[in-house]
Coordinates of C-alpha atoms in Angstrom, one line a residue:
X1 CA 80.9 82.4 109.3
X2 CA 80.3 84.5 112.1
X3 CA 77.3 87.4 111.9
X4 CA 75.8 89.1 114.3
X5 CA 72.3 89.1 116.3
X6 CA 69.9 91.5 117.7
X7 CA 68.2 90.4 120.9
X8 CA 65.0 92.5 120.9
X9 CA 62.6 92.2 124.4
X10 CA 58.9 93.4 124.9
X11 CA 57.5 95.2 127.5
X12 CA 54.1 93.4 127.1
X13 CA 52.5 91.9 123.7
X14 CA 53.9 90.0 122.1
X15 CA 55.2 88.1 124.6
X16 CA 58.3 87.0 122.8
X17 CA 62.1 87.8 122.3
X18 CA 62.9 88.5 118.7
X19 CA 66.2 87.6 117.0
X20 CA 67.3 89.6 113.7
X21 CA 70.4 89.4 112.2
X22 CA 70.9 92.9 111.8
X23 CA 72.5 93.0 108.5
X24 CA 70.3 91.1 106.5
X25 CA 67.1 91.7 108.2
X26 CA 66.2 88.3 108.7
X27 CA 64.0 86.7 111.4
X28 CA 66.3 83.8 113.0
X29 CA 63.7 82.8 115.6
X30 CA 61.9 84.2 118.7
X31 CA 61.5 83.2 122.6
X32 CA 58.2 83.1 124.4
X33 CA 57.4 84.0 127.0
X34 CA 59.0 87.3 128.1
X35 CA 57.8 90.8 129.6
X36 CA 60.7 92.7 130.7
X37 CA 61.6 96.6 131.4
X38 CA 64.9 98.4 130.0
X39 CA 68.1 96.7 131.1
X40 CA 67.2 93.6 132.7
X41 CA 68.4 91.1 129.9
X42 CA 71.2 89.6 130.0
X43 CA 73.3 87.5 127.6
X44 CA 75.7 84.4 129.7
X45 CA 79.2 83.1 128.3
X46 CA 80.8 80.5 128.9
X47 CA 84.8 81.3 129.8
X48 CA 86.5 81.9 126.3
X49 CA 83.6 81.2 124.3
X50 CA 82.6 84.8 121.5
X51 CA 78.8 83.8 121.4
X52 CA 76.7 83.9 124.6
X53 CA 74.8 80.5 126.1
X54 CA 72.1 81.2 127.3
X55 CA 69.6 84.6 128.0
X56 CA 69.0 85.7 131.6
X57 CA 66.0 88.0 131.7
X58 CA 64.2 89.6 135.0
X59 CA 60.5 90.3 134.5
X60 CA 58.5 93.3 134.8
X61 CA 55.3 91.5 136.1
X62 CA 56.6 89.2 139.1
X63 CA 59.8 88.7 141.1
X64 CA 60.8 86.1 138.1
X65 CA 63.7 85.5 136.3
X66 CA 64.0 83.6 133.1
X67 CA 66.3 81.5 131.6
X68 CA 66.7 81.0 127.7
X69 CA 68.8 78.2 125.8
X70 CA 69.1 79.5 121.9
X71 CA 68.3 76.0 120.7
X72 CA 64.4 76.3 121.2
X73 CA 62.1 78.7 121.9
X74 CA 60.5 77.6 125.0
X75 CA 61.4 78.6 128.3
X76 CA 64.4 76.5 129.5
X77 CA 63.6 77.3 133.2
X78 CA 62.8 80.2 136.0
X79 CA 63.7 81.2 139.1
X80 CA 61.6 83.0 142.1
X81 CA 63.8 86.5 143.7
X82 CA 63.1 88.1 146.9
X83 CA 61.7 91.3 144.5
X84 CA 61.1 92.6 141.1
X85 CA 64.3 93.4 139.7
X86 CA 64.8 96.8 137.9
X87 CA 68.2 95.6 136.3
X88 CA 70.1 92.8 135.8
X89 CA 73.8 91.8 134.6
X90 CA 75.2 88.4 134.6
X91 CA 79.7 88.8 134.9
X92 CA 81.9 88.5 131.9
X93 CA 82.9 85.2 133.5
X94 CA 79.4 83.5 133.3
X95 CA 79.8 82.7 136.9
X96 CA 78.0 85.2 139.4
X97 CA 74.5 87.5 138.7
X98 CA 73.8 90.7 140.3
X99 CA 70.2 92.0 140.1
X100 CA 68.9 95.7 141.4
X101 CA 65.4 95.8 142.9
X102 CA 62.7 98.4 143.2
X103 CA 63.9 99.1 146.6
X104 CA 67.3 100.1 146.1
X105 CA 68.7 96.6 147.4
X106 CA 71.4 94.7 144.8
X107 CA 71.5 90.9 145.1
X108 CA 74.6 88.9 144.2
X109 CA 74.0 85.5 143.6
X110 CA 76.4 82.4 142.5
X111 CA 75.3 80.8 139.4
X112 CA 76.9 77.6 139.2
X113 CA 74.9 77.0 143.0
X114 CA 72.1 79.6 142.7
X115 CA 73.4 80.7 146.3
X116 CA 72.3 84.2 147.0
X117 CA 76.1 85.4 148.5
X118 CA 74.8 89.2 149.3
X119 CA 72.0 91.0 149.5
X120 CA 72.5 94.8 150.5
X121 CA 71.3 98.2 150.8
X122 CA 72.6 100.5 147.7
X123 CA 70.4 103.1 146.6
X124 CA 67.4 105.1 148.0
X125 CA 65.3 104.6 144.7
X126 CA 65.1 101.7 142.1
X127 CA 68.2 100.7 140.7
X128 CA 68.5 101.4 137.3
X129 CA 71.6 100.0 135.7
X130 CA 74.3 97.2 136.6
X131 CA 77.7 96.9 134.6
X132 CA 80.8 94.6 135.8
X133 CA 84.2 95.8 134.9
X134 CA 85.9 94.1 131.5
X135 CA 88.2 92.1 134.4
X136 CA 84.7 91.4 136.6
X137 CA 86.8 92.4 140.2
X138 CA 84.4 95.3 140.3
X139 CA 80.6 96.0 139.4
X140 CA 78.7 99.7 139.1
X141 CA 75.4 100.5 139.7
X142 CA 73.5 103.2 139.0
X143 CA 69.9 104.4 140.1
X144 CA 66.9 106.7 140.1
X145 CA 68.7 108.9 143.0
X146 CA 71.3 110.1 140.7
X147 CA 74.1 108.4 142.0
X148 CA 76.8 106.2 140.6
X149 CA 78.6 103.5 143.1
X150 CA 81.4 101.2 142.8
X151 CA 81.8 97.6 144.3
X152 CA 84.6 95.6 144.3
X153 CA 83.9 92.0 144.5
X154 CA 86.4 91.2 146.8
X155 CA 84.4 93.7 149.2
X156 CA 81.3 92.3 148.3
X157 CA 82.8 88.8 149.3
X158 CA 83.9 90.1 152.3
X159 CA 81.4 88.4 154.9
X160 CA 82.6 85.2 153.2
X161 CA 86.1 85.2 154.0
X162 CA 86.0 87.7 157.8
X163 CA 85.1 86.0 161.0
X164 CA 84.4 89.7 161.9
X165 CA 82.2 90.3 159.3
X166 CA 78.3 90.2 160.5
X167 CA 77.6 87.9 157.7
X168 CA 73.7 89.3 157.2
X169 CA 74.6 93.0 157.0
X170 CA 72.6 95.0 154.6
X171 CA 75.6 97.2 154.4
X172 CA 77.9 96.9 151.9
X173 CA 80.5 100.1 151.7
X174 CA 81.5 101.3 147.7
X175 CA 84.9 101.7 146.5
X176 CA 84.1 104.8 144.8
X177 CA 80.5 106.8 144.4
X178 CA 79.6 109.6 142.2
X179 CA 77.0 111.6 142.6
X180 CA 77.4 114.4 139.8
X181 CA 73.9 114.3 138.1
X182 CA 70.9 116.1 139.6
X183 CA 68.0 114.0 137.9
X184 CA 67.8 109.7 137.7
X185 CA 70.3 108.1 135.8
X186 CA 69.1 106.3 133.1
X187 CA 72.1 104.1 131.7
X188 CA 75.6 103.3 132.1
X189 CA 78.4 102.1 129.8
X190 CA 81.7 100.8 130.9
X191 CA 84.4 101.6 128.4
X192 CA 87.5 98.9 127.3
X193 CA 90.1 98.3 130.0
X194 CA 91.9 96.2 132.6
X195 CA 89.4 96.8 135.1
X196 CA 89.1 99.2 138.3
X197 CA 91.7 101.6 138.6
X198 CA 93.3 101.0 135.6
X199 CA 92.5 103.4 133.3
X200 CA 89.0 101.9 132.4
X201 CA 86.3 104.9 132.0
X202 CA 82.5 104.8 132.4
X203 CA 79.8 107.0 131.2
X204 CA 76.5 108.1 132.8
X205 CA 73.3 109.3 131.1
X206 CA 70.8 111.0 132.5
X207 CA 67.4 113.0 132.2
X208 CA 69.3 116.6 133.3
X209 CA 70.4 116.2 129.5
X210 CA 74.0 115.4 130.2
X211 CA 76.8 112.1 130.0
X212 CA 79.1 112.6 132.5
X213 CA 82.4 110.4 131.4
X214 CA 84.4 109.7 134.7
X215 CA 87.4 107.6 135.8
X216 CA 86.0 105.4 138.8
X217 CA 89.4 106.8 140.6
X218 CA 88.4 110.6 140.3
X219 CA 85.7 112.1 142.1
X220 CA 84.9 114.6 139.8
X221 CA 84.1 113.6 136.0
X222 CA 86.1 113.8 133.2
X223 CA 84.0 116.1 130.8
X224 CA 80.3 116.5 130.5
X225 CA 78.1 116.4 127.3
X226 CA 75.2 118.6 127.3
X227 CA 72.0 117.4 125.0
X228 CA 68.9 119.3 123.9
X229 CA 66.4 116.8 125.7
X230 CA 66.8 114.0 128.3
X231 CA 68.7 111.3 127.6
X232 CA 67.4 107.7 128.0
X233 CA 69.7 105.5 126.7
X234 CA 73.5 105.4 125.7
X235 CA 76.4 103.7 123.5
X236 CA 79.6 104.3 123.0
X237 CA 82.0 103.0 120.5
X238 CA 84.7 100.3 120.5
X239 CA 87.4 102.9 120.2
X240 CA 85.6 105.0 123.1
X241 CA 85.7 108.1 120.3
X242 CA 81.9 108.6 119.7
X243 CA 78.8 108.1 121.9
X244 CA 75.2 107.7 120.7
X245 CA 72.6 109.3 123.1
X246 CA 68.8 108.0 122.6
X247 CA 67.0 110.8 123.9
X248 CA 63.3 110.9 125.2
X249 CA 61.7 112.6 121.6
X250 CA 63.1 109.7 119.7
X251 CA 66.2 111.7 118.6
X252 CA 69.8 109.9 118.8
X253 CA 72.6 112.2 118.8
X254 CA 76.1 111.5 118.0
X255 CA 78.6 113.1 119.7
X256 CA 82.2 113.1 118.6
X257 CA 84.5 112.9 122.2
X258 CA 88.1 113.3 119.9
X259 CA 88.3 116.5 117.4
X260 CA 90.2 118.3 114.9
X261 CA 91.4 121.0 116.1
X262 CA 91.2 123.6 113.4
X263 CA 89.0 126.3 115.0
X264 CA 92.5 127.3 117.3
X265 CA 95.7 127.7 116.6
X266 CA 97.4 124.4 115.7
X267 CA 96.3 120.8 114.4
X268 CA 95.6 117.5 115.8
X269 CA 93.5 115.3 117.3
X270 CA 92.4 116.8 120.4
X271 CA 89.8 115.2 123.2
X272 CA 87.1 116.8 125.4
X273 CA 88.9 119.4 128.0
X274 CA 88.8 118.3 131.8
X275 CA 85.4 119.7 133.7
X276 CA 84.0 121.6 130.8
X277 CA 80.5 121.0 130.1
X278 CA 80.3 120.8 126.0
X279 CA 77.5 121.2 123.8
X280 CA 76.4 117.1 122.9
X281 CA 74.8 118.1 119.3
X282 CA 77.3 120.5 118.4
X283 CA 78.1 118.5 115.3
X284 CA 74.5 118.5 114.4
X285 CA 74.2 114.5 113.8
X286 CA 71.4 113.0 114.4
X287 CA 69.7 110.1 113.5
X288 CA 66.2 111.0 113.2
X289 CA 63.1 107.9 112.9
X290 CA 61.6 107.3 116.1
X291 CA 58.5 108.9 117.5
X292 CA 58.8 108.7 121.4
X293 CA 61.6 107.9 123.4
X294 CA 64.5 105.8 122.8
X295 CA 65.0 102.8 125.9
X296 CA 68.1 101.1 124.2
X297 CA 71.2 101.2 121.7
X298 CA 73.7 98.5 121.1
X299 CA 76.4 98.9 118.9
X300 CA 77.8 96.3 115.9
X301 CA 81.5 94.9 117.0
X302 CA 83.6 97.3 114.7
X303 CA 80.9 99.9 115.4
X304 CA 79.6 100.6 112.2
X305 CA 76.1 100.0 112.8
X306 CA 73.5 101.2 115.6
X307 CA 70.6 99.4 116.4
X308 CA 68.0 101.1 118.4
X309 CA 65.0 100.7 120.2
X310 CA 61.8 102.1 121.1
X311 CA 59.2 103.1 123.3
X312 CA 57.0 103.6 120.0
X313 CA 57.4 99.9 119.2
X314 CA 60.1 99.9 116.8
X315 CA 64.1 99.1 116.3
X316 CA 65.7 100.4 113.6
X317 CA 69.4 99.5 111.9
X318 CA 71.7 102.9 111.5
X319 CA 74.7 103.1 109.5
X320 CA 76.7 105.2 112.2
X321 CA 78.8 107.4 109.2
X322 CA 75.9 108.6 106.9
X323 CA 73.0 108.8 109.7
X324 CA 70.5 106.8 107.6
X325 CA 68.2 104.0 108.3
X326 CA 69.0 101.1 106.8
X327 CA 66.2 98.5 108.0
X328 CA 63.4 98.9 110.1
X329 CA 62.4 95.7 112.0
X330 CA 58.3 95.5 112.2
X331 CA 56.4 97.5 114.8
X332 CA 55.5 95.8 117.8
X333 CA 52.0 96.7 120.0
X334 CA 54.2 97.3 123.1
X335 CA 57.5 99.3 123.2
X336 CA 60.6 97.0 122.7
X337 CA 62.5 98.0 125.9
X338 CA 66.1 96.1 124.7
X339 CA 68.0 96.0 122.2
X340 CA 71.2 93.5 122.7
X341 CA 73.7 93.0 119.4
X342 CA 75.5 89.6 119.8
X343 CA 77.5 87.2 118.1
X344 CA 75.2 84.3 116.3
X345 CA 75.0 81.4 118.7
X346 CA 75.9 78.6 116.0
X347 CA 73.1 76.4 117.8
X348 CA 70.1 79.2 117.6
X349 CA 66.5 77.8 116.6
X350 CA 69.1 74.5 115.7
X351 CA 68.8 71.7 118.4
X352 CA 70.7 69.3 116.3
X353 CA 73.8 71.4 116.8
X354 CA 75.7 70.1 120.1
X355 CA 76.6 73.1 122.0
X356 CA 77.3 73.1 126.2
X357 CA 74.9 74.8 128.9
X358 CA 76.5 76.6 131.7
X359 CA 75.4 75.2 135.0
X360 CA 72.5 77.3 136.6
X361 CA 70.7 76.4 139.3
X362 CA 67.5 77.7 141.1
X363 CA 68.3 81.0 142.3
X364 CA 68.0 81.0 146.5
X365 CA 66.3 84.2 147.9
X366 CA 67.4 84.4 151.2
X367 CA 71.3 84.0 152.4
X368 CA 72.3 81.4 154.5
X369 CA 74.3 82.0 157.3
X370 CA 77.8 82.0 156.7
X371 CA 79.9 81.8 160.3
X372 CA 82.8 80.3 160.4
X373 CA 83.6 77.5 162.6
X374 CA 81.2 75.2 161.0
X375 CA 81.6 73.0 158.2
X376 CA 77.7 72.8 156.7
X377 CA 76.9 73.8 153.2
X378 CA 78.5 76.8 152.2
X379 CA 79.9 77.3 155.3
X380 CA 83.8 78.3 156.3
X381 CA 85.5 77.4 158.9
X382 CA 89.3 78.8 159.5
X383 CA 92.7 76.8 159.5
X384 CA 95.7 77.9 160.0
X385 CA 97.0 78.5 156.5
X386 CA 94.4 77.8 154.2
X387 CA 90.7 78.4 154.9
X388 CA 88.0 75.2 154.5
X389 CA 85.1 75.5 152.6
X390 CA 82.3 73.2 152.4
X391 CA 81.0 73.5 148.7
X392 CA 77.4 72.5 148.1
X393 CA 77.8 69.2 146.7
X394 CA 81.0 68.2 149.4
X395 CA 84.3 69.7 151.3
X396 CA 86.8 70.8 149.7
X397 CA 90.3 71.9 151.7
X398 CA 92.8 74.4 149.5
X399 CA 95.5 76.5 150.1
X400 CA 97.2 79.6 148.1
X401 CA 96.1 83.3 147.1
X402 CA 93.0 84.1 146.7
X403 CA 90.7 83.3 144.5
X404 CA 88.0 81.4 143.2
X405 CA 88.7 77.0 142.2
X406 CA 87.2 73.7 142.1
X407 CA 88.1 71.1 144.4
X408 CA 85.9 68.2 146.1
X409 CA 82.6 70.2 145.7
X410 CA 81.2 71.8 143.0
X411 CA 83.2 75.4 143.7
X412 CA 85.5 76.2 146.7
X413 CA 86.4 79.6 147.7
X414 CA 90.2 79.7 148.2
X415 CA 92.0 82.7 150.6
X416 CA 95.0 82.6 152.3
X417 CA 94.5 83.6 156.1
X418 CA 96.6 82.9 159.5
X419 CA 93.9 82.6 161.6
X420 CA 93.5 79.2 164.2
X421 CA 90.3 77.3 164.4
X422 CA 88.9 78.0 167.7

């Protein structure tokens, strides 16, 4: 049967990550060992697979990031980063990790190899929130200087694949970048779709009191929702037709982004109009229960619950239609900074259950030169046709569209190019 999980983290004491299925109320288990800050947990899958792997979490007290199986509660292993990271997402696909630092700077590194492929320069303050695309060819970031940037992959990747390309540049130009909001940004969501460009929406939160919704292809946003107090966290439904805003005096609002239509003339379903800034609480639901600011939401998979949690130490189950409380899980001494709702690994607090790891390795934190023309570990060098690239574990020589494959090493970029070796 499958049921559903609530990965809680800690900002301090305990030092544990608490599992609760959310409908029952039940402890499943707990990881030690954790202090982390809002959005710098993240679940990995493996391709295909509905339940996550393993837990990838950067902590708040050391350039350190951990790694969790669900089978025991120990720490599985951890890995040294160039800084503390501020956020953290690992892709859809399992197979790359992209952390935010204090400084501004994102890191991209290569799980299956732990190779750090870019390190670059992306916001002026701490970066505050990392989300890839449903299709993972693009990832957003967001930060404390208000600003909203794009990144296709393939441009990330570029130094990889561009003789051209100075291969330690700490530049890394965005697709797209938004810069709509006049105080930090505190979360982003990325709505369903394809990916970049094709139709997919994102939404911005921040402590001016508005959610901007935007289309990564506009530069202006689609509407804007305008909240009584700063917001500090954000959901938004499977559907995309209701958001939940945590703001920082522990209310949650629920906004409503499709209406009836019976105030004009006419009836219908109507959405939010183009560049209009609406009123967030118009409705006048909210789910009232915390005592200081709310640092995370996560939504059940048809929507119909809300977890939340705290900065006052507390998460609490919401049924999303009648606004009430349903379970409150006990009150920690620290505030529980995330609050992750996931499908119930089948091998959680259960060793005897077989179940396959993804391959992680150490994370590296510096980047290796990457020049082609030489053949050494994660290297490139240029034939005519097909482009060689020596894997960490051996070469491997392909040819075809671009792409990502496995051939005599342990993972081999593949681009087509027409470029001689010289």
């Amino acid at each position: 049967m499958i049921s559903e999980v609530a990965i809680l983290t800690s900002a301090n004491d305990p030092q544990t990550i608490s599992c609760w299925d959310i409908r029952s109320g039940a402890v499943l288990g707990t990881l030690k060992g954790n202090k982390s800050d809002q959005r710098t947990a993240s679940p990995i899958h493996l391709p295909g697979a509905l339940a996550p792997a393993m837990l990838a979490v950067a902590q708040n007290d050391r350039a350190v990031v951990h790694l969790w199986s669900w089978s025991k509660g120990q720490l599985h292993s951890k890995f040294v980063v160039p800084e503390k990271l501020s956020s953290l997402v690992v892709s859809n696909s399992g197979l790359y990790c992209v952390g935010g630092g204090l400084s501004g700077r994102i890191y991209v590194w290569e799980l299956q190899t732990g190779t750090l492929l870019r390190k670059f320069d992306a916001h002026y303050k701490p970066v505050r929130a990392l989300r890839f695309t449903p299709d993972d060819t693009a990832f957003l970031s967001s930060g404390e200087d208000s600003v909203t940037n794009v990144y296709l992959l393939a441009s990330v990747f570029a130094s990889l694949s561009d003789p051209n390309y100075p291969s330690h540049s700490d530049v890394c130009t965005p697709v797209a970048s938004f810069s709509g909001h006049v105080l930090p940004i505190t979360e982003m969501v990325v709505g369903a779709g394809a990916g970049f460009g094709s139709g997919v929406r994102m939404f911005t939160a921040s402590l001016d009191r508005t959610v901007k919704i935007w289309d990564p292809t506009h530069p202006t946003p689609l509407a804007t929702l305008l909240f009584p107090k700063p917001i500090t966290s954000l959901a938004v439904d499977p559907s995309e037709t209701r958001l939940y805003a945590g703001a920082s005096d522990g209310s949650i609002f629920r906004a409503d982004l499709y209406r009836r239509e019976t105030e004009t003339a006419g009836t219908g379903i109507v959405g939010l109009r183009e560049g209009v800034v609406e009123d967030g609480d118009a409705g006048g639901a909210v789910f009232r229960g915390h005592s200081q600011s709310v640092l995370s939401l996560s939504l059940s998979f048809d929507g119909t619950l809300l977890v939340s949690a705290s900065e006052d130490g507390t998460a609490i189950v919401w049924d999303t239609v009648s606004l009430q409380a349903l379970r409150t899980f006990p009150q920690q001494k620290s505030p529980i900074t995330d609050a992750t709702v996931i499908i119930k690994p089948a091998e959680l607090m259960d060793a005897s259950v077989h179940h396959t790891l993804p391959v992680v390795k150490s994370f590296k934190t510096f980047q290796q030169q990457q020049r082609p023309g030489s053949a050494e570990d994660g290297q490139a060098r240029f034939v005519e046709g097909r482009i060689v690239v020596s894997a960490v574990s051996g070469v491997s020589e392909v040819s075809g569209l671009g792409g990502l494959g496995w051939g005599g090493g342990e993972m081999s970029a593949i681009w087509l190019c027409s470029e001689s070796l010289t």
